[in-house]
C-alpha atoms as one frame of an Amber mdcrd trajectory, in Angstrom:
protein
  -4.336  41.851 -30.784  -4.996  42.261 -27.067  -5.124  38.422 -26.597  -1.747
  37.849 -28.236  -0.061  40.894 -26.870  -1.390  39.795 -23.282   0.091  36.282
 -23.927   3.381  37.885 -25.066   3.406  39.907 -21.828   2.754  36.773 -19.629
   5.439  34.723 -21.325   8.205  37.369 -21.062   7.229  37.704 -17.321   7.294
  33.917 -16.529  10.347  33.362 -18.694  12.431  36.002 -16.670  10.946  34.941
 -13.454  11.816  31.335 -13.864  15.303  31.853 -15.420  18.259  30.197 -13.729
  19.020  32.290 -10.621  22.244  34.507 -11.138  23.959  32.619  -8.149  23.566
  29.342  -9.972  24.845  30.327 -13.375  27.745  28.342 -14.822  30.947  29.492
 -13.213  29.269  30.459 -10.013  28.390  33.840  -8.522  30.530  36.661  -9.866
  32.986  38.185  -7.455  31.834  41.758  -8.186  28.523  43.085  -9.772  30.685
  44.996 -12.300  31.629  41.529 -13.802  28.185  40.194 -14.156  27.028  39.614
 -17.647  24.062  41.820 -18.868  21.767  38.842 -18.740  22.552  37.256 -15.527
  19.664  35.210 -14.688  16.826  35.740 -12.264  17.810  38.131  -9.543  15.934
  40.112  -6.820  15.181  43.164  -9.171  14.166  41.065 -12.170  11.680  39.054
  -9.789  10.182  42.426  -8.670   9.305  43.443 -11.996   8.389  40.058 -13.335
   6.113  39.417 -10.445   4.149  42.830 -10.941   3.794  42.014 -14.599   2.384
  38.337 -13.764  -0.004  39.917 -11.137  -1.289  42.456 -13.447  -1.864  39.589
 -16.156  -3.794  37.340 -13.641  -6.187  40.396 -12.929  -6.400  42.271 -16.096
  -5.525  39.908 -19.107  -9.011  38.193 -18.920 -10.768  41.404 -18.857  -8.640
  42.844 -21.714  -9.065  39.896 -23.860 -12.952  39.810 -23.266 -13.387  43.412
 -24.244 -10.336  44.568 -25.886 -11.873  47.830 -27.118 -14.006  48.930 -24.128
 -12.179  48.148 -21.046  -9.679  51.141 -20.809  -8.600  50.110 -17.217  -7.645
  46.513 -18.304  -5.827  47.881 -21.535  -3.963  50.569 -19.405  -2.941  48.015
 -16.874  -1.736  45.575 -19.575   0.218  48.212 -21.024   1.900  48.759 -17.579
   2.238  44.986 -17.270   4.164  45.075 -20.685   6.579  47.729 -19.487   7.272
  45.610 -16.160   7.633  42.242 -17.990  10.309  43.856 -20.302  12.192  45.377
 -17.283  12.266  41.815 -15.709  13.123  40.294 -18.991  15.799  42.839 -19.879
  17.411  42.362 -16.336  17.180  38.511 -16.023  17.543  37.397 -19.698  16.215
  33.931 -20.950  16.604  30.470 -20.281
């Protein structure tokens, strides 16, 4: 379970980080943030969350996968990475 959920975190973070930038979305950049669609493409806020999740995955996913029931630090940090990836994904949307 640790391996598969860790890969899910990694994929969500990658997808939101590599989404089309909101300034390049079809129709151009919205005139006001209030008229942006909910899933607007990558943006500075989604990038912060996605990069945090990616960095955590690089450091802690191998450890969590190697010792899924014994490395509490790796499991905790991957839990945090999942939350960060979700916030990035929720702000950027998908391809």
